[in-house]
Amino acid sequence: MTRGILLAGNESSLSAAVAVEAAKRVEYFAAAFIPNRLADPVEAKTLPAAESLIPLHWNPGSPVSARTLILAAENRLEHINEALLICVPPSVRKHPGELVAPEIEIMVNDHIKGWFFLVKELTALFRVKKTGTLALVLSELDPGGGKDEAPDLMGISAVESFRAFTQGLLNSSLEEPFRILGFSASESSNTVEFAAFIFKFLEEGGKRNNGKWLRFGKGRGLFSRY
């Protein structure tokens, strides 16, 4: 039976690195990566073309789209064994009065609300099958905060929302028939090495690291809890 891997998140260098690692392990994998609509065009990262990648559409702000995504992934892959949700929110440095409504809507829909809809569908699927792995991957943002620098009100808020959401899922992991793991690394970490680190722990099997945060960093190969 072929291993079914689904990746979801926004376009970023980390998403691209995780996709490359997935391509090393299976003939085909599915990915639903949304364009980073708040990033500077120069900084936006596009996923590399890969024959093994099955691109799927996902509108994070829609609960119907989350359900449709899971059905499409199952249809193309036959089954989903591992789902990796990759949170790499953009940094938006503006003073409160400079924020505009469309930016707020994009941040909430793409980088906060969408995770709730998608996890709802994935947990329902894994509960029925009584197996599977849900991996939540977080890239920490540099808070900055110099006296002459505008605060990152939205990017940091998205990071903290994803962190709190993941922690809640990890706390409930022992009650589930499937694995839930959290991964995090600083924004400046080597994305290629971080992606390899993620798959290393996913492939250990069993429930040894179930319910734990696994922190990647220089000189670290161990997990830590927040």
PDB file of C-alpha atoms in Angstrom:
ATOM      1  CA  MET A   1       0.000   0.000   0.000  1.00  0.00           C
ATOM      2  CA  THR A   2       1.381   3.374  -1.022  1.00  0.00           C
ATOM      3  CA  ARG A   3       1.980   5.937   1.696  1.00  0.00           C
ATOM      4  CA  GLY A   4      -0.436   8.867   1.272  1.00  0.00           C
ATOM      5  CA  ILE A   5       1.046  12.255   2.165  1.00  0.00           C
ATOM      6  CA  LEU A   6      -0.922  15.524   2.133  1.00  0.00           C
ATOM      7  CA  LEU A   7       0.797  18.887   2.609  1.00  0.00           C
ATOM      8  CA  ALA A   8      -1.095  22.120   3.227  1.00  0.00           C
ATOM      9  CA  GLY A   9      -0.108  25.699   3.974  1.00  0.00           C
ATOM     10  CA  ASN A  10       1.083  28.782   2.174  1.00  0.00           C
ATOM     11  CA  GLU A  11       3.857  29.066  -0.371  1.00  0.00           C
ATOM     12  CA  SER A  12       7.205  29.490   1.386  1.00  0.00           C
ATOM     13  CA  SER A  13      10.757  28.183   1.362  1.00  0.00           C
ATOM     14  CA  LEU A  14       9.820  25.793   4.179  1.00  0.00           C
ATOM     15  CA  SER A  15       6.830  24.434   2.245  1.00  0.00           C
ATOM     16  CA  ALA A  16       9.101  23.897  -0.762  1.00  0.00           C
ATOM     17  CA  ALA A  17      11.664  22.048   1.382  1.00  0.00           C
ATOM     18  CA  VAL A  18       9.000  19.796   2.901  1.00  0.00           C
ATOM     19  CA  ALA A  19       7.672  19.054  -0.598  1.00  0.00           C
ATOM     20  CA  VAL A  20      11.160  18.016  -1.731  1.00  0.00           C
ATOM     21  CA  GLU A  21      11.470  15.642   1.242  1.00  0.00           C
ATOM     22  CA  ALA A  22       8.052  14.146   0.516  1.00  0.00           C
ATOM     23  CA  ALA A  23       9.054  13.550  -3.115  1.00  0.00           C
ATOM     24  CA  LYS A  24      12.025  11.485  -1.907  1.00  0.00           C
ATOM     25  CA  ARG A  25       9.728   9.090  -0.098  1.00  0.00           C
ATOM     26  CA  VAL A  26       6.694   8.462  -2.290  1.00  0.00           C
ATOM     27  CA  GLU A  27       5.918   8.295  -5.987  1.00  0.00           C
ATOM     28  CA  TYR A  28       3.091  10.803  -5.583  1.00  0.00           C
ATOM     29  CA  PHE A  29       1.974  13.193  -2.848  1.00  0.00           C
ATOM     30  CA  ALA A  30      -0.705  15.881  -2.701  1.00  0.00           C
ATOM     31  CA  ALA A  31      -0.170  19.516  -1.788  1.00  0.00           C
ATOM     32  CA  ALA A  32      -2.532  22.424  -1.305  1.00  0.00           C
ATOM     33  CA  PHE A  33      -0.369  25.523  -1.054  1.00  0.00           C
ATOM     34  CA  ILE A  34      -2.000  28.921  -1.225  1.00  0.00           C
ATOM     35  CA  PRO A  35      -0.216  32.001  -2.604  1.00  0.00           C
ATOM     36  CA  ASN A  36       1.185  34.263   0.088  1.00  0.00           C
ATOM     37  CA  ARG A  37      -1.055  37.232  -0.592  1.00  0.00           C
ATOM     38  CA  LEU A  38       0.553  39.526   1.984  1.00  0.00           C
ATOM     39  CA  ALA A  39       4.211  38.899   1.167  1.00  0.00           C
ATOM     40  CA  ASP A  40       6.461  41.200  -0.778  1.00  0.00           C
ATOM     41  CA  PRO A  41       6.546  39.823  -4.368  1.00  0.00           C
ATOM     42  CA  VAL A  42      10.336  39.664  -4.132  1.00  0.00           C
ATOM     43  CA  GLU A  43      10.131  37.512  -1.005  1.00  0.00           C
ATOM     44  CA  ALA A  44       7.300  35.224  -2.087  1.00  0.00           C
ATOM     45  CA  LYS A  45       8.427  31.641  -2.638  1.00  0.00           C
ATOM     46  CA  THR A  46       7.025  29.434  -5.386  1.00  0.00           C
ATOM     47  CA  LEU A  47       7.081  25.692  -5.024  1.00  0.00           C
ATOM     48  CA  PRO A  48       9.472  23.939  -7.394  1.00  0.00           C
ATOM     49  CA  ALA A  49       7.905  21.852 -10.140  1.00  0.00           C
ATOM     50  CA  ALA A  50       7.859  18.174  -9.320  1.00  0.00           C
ATOM     51  CA  GLU A  51       6.390  15.297 -11.302  1.00  0.00           C
ATOM     52  CA  SER A  52       5.393  13.592  -8.060  1.00  0.00           C
ATOM     53  CA  LEU A  53       3.383  16.581  -6.770  1.00  0.00           C
ATOM     54  CA  ILE A  54      -0.397  16.507  -7.180  1.00  0.00           C
ATOM     55  CA  PRO A  55      -1.566  20.132  -6.752  1.00  0.00           C
ATOM     56  CA  LEU A  56      -4.941  20.604  -5.095  1.00  0.00           C
ATOM     57  CA  HIS A  57      -7.048  23.715  -4.580  1.00  0.00           C
ATOM     58  CA  TRP A  58      -7.808  25.027  -1.089  1.00  0.00           C
ATOM     59  CA  ASN A  59      -9.622  28.159   0.029  1.00  0.00           C
ATOM     60  CA  PRO A  60      -8.652  28.322   3.741  1.00  0.00           C
ATOM     61  CA  GLY A  61     -11.545  30.569   4.717  1.00  0.00           C
ATOM     62  CA  SER A  62     -14.176  28.078   3.553  1.00  0.00           C
ATOM     63  CA  PRO A  63     -15.283  25.016   5.563  1.00  0.00           C
ATOM     64  CA  VAL A  64     -16.692  23.526   2.345  1.00  0.00           C
ATOM     65  CA  SER A  65     -13.295  23.888   0.673  1.00  0.00           C
ATOM     66  CA  ALA A  66     -11.628  22.041   3.573  1.00  0.00           C
ATOM     67  CA  ARG A  67     -13.983  19.107   3.112  1.00  0.00           C
ATOM     68  CA  THR A  68     -13.528  19.178  -0.653  1.00  0.00           C
ATOM     69  CA  LEU A  69      -9.746  19.192  -0.242  1.00  0.00           C
ATOM     70  CA  ILE A  70      -9.768  16.050   1.918  1.00  0.00           C
ATOM     71  CA  LEU A  71     -12.070  14.243  -0.510  1.00  0.00           C
ATOM     72  CA  ALA A  72      -9.883  15.257  -3.462  1.00  0.00           C
ATOM     73  CA  ALA A  73      -6.712  14.111  -1.682  1.00  0.00           C
ATOM     74  CA  GLU A  74      -8.276  10.752  -0.838  1.00  0.00           C
ATOM     75  CA  ASN A  75      -9.474  10.365  -4.404  1.00  0.00           C
ATOM     76  CA  ARG A  76      -6.051  11.089  -5.920  1.00  0.00           C
ATOM     77  CA  LEU A  77      -3.939   9.281  -3.303  1.00  0.00           C
ATOM     78  CA  GLU A  78      -6.466   6.544  -2.401  1.00  0.00           C
ATOM     79  CA  HIS A  79      -5.869   7.307   1.293  1.00  0.00           C
ATOM     80  CA  ILE A  80      -4.210   9.867   3.568  1.00  0.00           C
ATOM     81  CA  ASN A  81      -1.704   8.450   6.044  1.00  0.00           C
ATOM     82  CA  GLU A  82       0.102  11.664   6.977  1.00  0.00           C
ATOM     83  CA  ALA A  83      -1.099  15.268   6.865  1.00  0.00           C
ATOM     84  CA  LEU A  84       1.470  18.027   7.377  1.00  0.00           C
ATOM     85  CA  LEU A  85       0.071  21.511   8.028  1.00  0.00           C
ATOM     86  CA  ILE A  86       2.768  24.134   7.540  1.00  0.00           C
ATOM     87  CA  CYS A  87       2.263  27.564   9.113  1.00  0.00           C
ATOM     88  CA  VAL A  88       4.618  30.241   7.790  1.00  0.00           C
ATOM     89  CA  PRO A  89       2.674  33.481   8.194  1.00  0.00           C
ATOM     90  CA  PRO A  90       4.021  36.646   6.581  1.00  0.00           C
ATOM     91  CA  SER A  91       5.382  39.431   8.702  1.00  0.00           C
ATOM     92  CA  VAL A  92       3.288  42.583   8.297  1.00  0.00           C
ATOM     93  CA  ARG A  93       4.948  45.467  10.091  1.00  0.00           C
ATOM     94  CA  LYS A  94       2.487  48.302  10.404  1.00  0.00           C
ATOM     95  CA  HIS A  95       1.189  50.491  13.161  1.00  0.00           C
ATOM     96  CA  PRO A  96      -2.437  49.747  14.148  1.00  0.00           C
ATOM     97  CA  GLY A  97      -3.814  52.776  12.343  1.00  0.00           C
ATOM     98  CA  GLU A  98      -2.112  51.711   9.116  1.00  0.00           C
ATOM     99  CA  LEU A  99      -3.817  48.310   8.886  1.00  0.00           C
ATOM    100  CA  VAL A 100      -6.478  47.955   6.209  1.00  0.00           C
ATOM    101  CA  ALA A 101      -9.511  45.668   6.263  1.00  0.00           C
ATOM    102  CA  PRO A 102      -8.490  43.440   3.297  1.00  0.00           C
ATOM    103  CA  GLU A 103      -5.141  42.644   4.947  1.00  0.00           C
ATOM    104  CA  ILE A 104      -6.857  41.666   8.178  1.00  0.00           C
ATOM    105  CA  GLU A 105      -9.330  39.440   6.314  1.00  0.00           C
ATOM    106  CA  ILE A 106      -6.517  37.702   4.416  1.00  0.00           C
ATOM    107  CA  MET A 107      -4.469  37.067   7.559  1.00  0.00           C
ATOM    108  CA  VAL A 108      -7.416  35.680   9.533  1.00  0.00           C
ATOM    109  CA  ASN A 109      -8.726  33.485   6.705  1.00  0.00           C
ATOM    110  CA  ASP A 110      -5.413  32.194   5.331  1.00  0.00           C
ATOM    111  CA  HIS A 111      -3.336  31.905   8.495  1.00  0.00           C
ATOM    112  CA  ILE A 112      -5.770  31.401  11.395  1.00  0.00           C
ATOM    113  CA  LYS A 113      -9.309  30.307  10.529  1.00  0.00           C
ATOM    114  CA  GLY A 114      -8.355  27.853   7.806  1.00  0.00           C
ATOM    115  CA  TRP A 115      -6.446  25.572  10.194  1.00  0.00           C
ATOM    116  CA  PHE A 116      -9.561  24.966  12.299  1.00  0.00           C
ATOM    117  CA  PHE A 117     -11.625  23.902   9.297  1.00  0.00           C
ATOM    118  CA  LEU A 118      -8.905  21.617   7.929  1.00  0.00           C
ATOM    119  CA  VAL A 119      -8.053  19.948  11.247  1.00  0.00           C
ATOM    120  CA  LYS A 120     -11.761  19.305  11.844  1.00  0.00           C
ATOM    121  CA  GLU A 121     -11.923  17.297   8.610  1.00  0.00           C
ATOM    122  CA  LEU A 122      -8.626  15.472   9.156  1.00  0.00           C
ATOM    123  CA  THR A 123      -9.400  14.399  12.713  1.00  0.00           C
ATOM    124  CA  ALA A 124     -12.811  13.100  11.616  1.00  0.00           C
ATOM    125  CA  LEU A 125     -11.096  11.055   8.890  1.00  0.00           C
ATOM    126  CA  PHE A 126      -8.360   9.636  11.137  1.00  0.00           C
ATOM    127  CA  ARG A 127     -10.862   8.779  13.877  1.00  0.00           C
ATOM    128  CA  VAL A 128     -12.907   6.688  11.475  1.00  0.00           C
ATOM    129  CA  LYS A 129      -9.796   4.920  10.185  1.00  0.00           C
ATOM    130  CA  LYS A 130      -8.318   4.699  13.707  1.00  0.00           C
ATOM    131  CA  THR A 131      -4.902   5.519  12.322  1.00  0.00           C
ATOM    132  CA  GLY A 132      -2.933   8.354  10.723  1.00  0.00           C
ATOM    133  CA  THR A 133      -0.512  11.126  11.591  1.00  0.00           C
ATOM    134  CA  LEU A 134      -1.323  14.813  11.942  1.00  0.00           C
ATOM    135  CA  ALA A 135       1.813  16.972  11.980  1.00  0.00           C
ATOM    136  CA  LEU A 136       1.592  20.696  12.672  1.00  0.00           C
ATOM    137  CA  VAL A 137       4.672  22.609  11.549  1.00  0.00           C
ATOM    138  CA  LEU A 138       5.396  26.143  12.749  1.00  0.00           C
ATOM    139  CA  SER A 139       8.011  28.615  11.574  1.00  0.00           C
ATOM    140  CA  GLU A 140       8.662  31.165  14.314  1.00  0.00           C
ATOM    141  CA  LEU A 141       8.763  34.811  13.310  1.00  0.00           C
ATOM    142  CA  ASP A 142      11.462  37.142  14.537  1.00  0.00           C
ATOM    143  CA  PRO A 143       9.543  39.594  16.722  1.00  0.00           C
ATOM    144  CA  GLY A 144      12.000  42.400  15.954  1.00  0.00           C
ATOM    145  CA  GLY A 145      10.586  45.359  17.754  1.00  0.00           C
ATOM    146  CA  GLY A 146      13.289  47.975  17.388  1.00  0.00           C
ATOM    147  CA  LYS A 147      12.258  51.434  18.502  1.00  0.00           C
ATOM    148  CA  ASP A 148      12.180  52.666  14.903  1.00  0.00           C
ATOM    149  CA  GLU A 149      10.459  49.564  13.554  1.00  0.00           C
ATOM    150  CA  ALA A 150       6.697  49.129  13.205  1.00  0.00           C
ATOM    151  CA  PRO A 151       5.292  46.193  15.203  1.00  0.00           C
ATOM    152  CA  ASP A 152       4.294  42.954  13.505  1.00  0.00           C
ATOM    153  CA  LEU A 153       0.750  42.824  14.864  1.00  0.00           C
ATOM    154  CA  MET A 154      -0.684  40.295  12.420  1.00  0.00           C
ATOM    155  CA  GLY A 155       2.145  37.856  11.688  1.00  0.00           C
ATOM    156  CA  ILE A 156       2.933  37.302  15.357  1.00  0.00           C
ATOM    157  CA  SER A 157      -0.775  36.957  16.146  1.00  0.00           C
ATOM    158  CA  ALA A 158      -1.078  34.194  13.524  1.00  0.00           C
ATOM    159  CA  VAL A 159       1.979  32.399  14.945  1.00  0.00           C
ATOM    160  CA  GLU A 160       0.621  32.500  18.487  1.00  0.00           C
ATOM    161  CA  SER A 161      -2.821  31.339  17.355  1.00  0.00           C
ATOM    162  CA  PHE A 162      -1.304  28.342  15.554  1.00  0.00           C
ATOM    163  CA  ARG A 163       0.902  27.576  18.560  1.00  0.00           C
ATOM    164  CA  ALA A 164      -2.044  27.637  20.974  1.00  0.00           C
ATOM    165  CA  PHE A 165      -4.189  25.586  18.594  1.00  0.00           C
ATOM    166  CA  THR A 166      -1.421  23.001  18.205  1.00  0.00           C
ATOM    167  CA  GLN A 167      -0.871  22.810  21.958  1.00  0.00           C
ATOM    168  CA  GLY A 168      -4.551  22.101  22.475  1.00  0.00           C
ATOM    169  CA  LEU A 169      -4.407  19.298  19.910  1.00  0.00           C
ATOM    170  CA  LEU A 170      -1.273  17.849  21.504  1.00  0.00           C
ATOM    171  CA  ASN A 171      -2.949  17.897  24.914  1.00  0.00           C
ATOM    172  CA  SER A 172      -5.807  15.812  23.532  1.00  0.00           C
ATOM    173  CA  SER A 173      -3.600  13.399  21.577  1.00  0.00           C
ATOM    174  CA  LEU A 174      -3.786  10.551  24.097  1.00  0.00           C
ATOM    175  CA  GLU A 175      -7.533  10.376  23.576  1.00  0.00           C
ATOM    176  CA  GLU A 176      -7.160   9.929  19.817  1.00  0.00           C
ATOM    177  CA  PRO A 177      -6.453   6.722  17.854  1.00  0.00           C
ATOM    178  CA  PHE A 178      -3.945   8.565  15.657  1.00  0.00           C
ATOM    179  CA  ARG A 179      -0.692  10.466  16.197  1.00  0.00           C
ATOM    180  CA  ILE A 180      -0.439  14.235  16.636  1.00  0.00           C
ATOM    181  CA  LEU A 181       2.980  15.890  16.599  1.00  0.00           C
ATOM    182  CA  GLY A 182       4.092  19.512  16.689  1.00  0.00           C
ATOM    183  CA  PHE A 183       7.259  20.818  15.014  1.00  0.00           C
ATOM    184  CA  SER A 184       8.813  24.260  15.283  1.00  0.00           C
ATOM    185  CA  ALA A 185      11.951  26.124  14.278  1.00  0.00           C
ATOM    186  CA  SER A 186      13.110  29.707  14.183  1.00  0.00           C
ATOM    187  CA  GLU A 187      12.507  31.747  11.055  1.00  0.00           C
ATOM    188  CA  SER A 188      16.258  31.782  10.357  1.00  0.00           C
ATOM    189  CA  SER A 189      16.673  27.985  10.524  1.00  0.00           C
ATOM    190  CA  ASN A 190      17.855  26.004   7.522  1.00  0.00           C
ATOM    191  CA  THR A 191      14.602  24.919   5.892  1.00  0.00           C
ATOM    192  CA  VAL A 192      16.143  21.904   4.138  1.00  0.00           C
ATOM    193  CA  GLU A 193      17.512  20.532   7.403  1.00  0.00           C
ATOM    194  CA  PHE A 194      14.274  21.306   9.232  1.00  0.00           C
ATOM    195  CA  ALA A 195      12.237  19.425   6.609  1.00  0.00           C
ATOM    196  CA  ALA A 196      14.523  16.378   6.937  1.00  0.00           C
ATOM    197  CA  PHE A 197      14.184  16.618  10.730  1.00  0.00           C
ATOM    198  CA  ILE A 198      10.388  16.515  10.436  1.00  0.00           C
ATOM    199  CA  PHE A 199      10.336  13.383   8.303  1.00  0.00           C
ATOM    200  CA  LYS A 200      12.903  11.694  10.523  1.00  0.00           C
ATOM    201  CA  PHE A 201      10.481  11.808  13.454  1.00  0.00           C
ATOM    202  CA  LEU A 202       7.431  10.994  11.333  1.00  0.00           C
ATOM    203  CA  GLU A 203       9.089   7.811  10.130  1.00  0.00           C
ATOM    204  CA  GLU A 204      10.021   6.552  13.598  1.00  0.00           C
ATOM    205  CA  GLY A 205       6.547   5.046  13.847  1.00  0.00           C
ATOM    206  CA  GLY A 206       4.652   4.156  16.977  1.00  0.00           C
ATOM    207  CA  LYS A 207       3.477   6.700  19.522  1.00  0.00           C
ATOM    208  CA  ARG A 208       6.800   7.454  21.170  1.00  0.00           C
ATOM    209  CA  ASN A 209       6.641  11.170  20.370  1.00  0.00           C
ATOM    210  CA  ASN A 210       2.874  11.450  20.212  1.00  0.00           C
ATOM    211  CA  GLY A 211       1.614  14.651  21.806  1.00  0.00           C
ATOM    212  CA  LYS A 212       5.013  16.377  21.861  1.00  0.00           C
ATOM    213  CA  TRP A 213       6.531  19.525  20.416  1.00  0.00           C
ATOM    214  CA  LEU A 214       9.713  18.698  18.528  1.00  0.00           C
ATOM    215  CA  ARG A 215      11.948  21.725  18.348  1.00  0.00           C
ATOM    216  CA  PHE A 216      14.549  22.011  15.596  1.00  0.00           C
ATOM    217  CA  GLY A 217      17.616  24.123  16.169  1.00  0.00           C
ATOM    218  CA  LYS A 218      21.368  24.203  15.947  1.00  0.00           C
ATOM    219  CA  GLY A 219      22.845  21.407  18.014  1.00  0.00           C
ATOM    220  CA  ARG A 220      19.399  20.026  18.873  1.00  0.00           C
ATOM    221  CA  GLY A 221      17.892  16.729  17.964  1.00  0.00           C
ATOM    222  CA  LEU A 222      15.579  16.344  20.923  1.00  0.00           C
ATOM    223  CA  PHE A 223      12.010  17.386  21.525  1.00  0.00           C
ATOM    224  CA  SER A 224      10.897  19.950  24.046  1.00  0.00           C
ATOM    225  CA  ARG A 225       7.507  20.793  25.448  1.00  0.00           C
ATOM    226  CA  TYR A 226       6.186  24.336  25.651  1.00  0.00           C
TER     227      TYR A 226
END
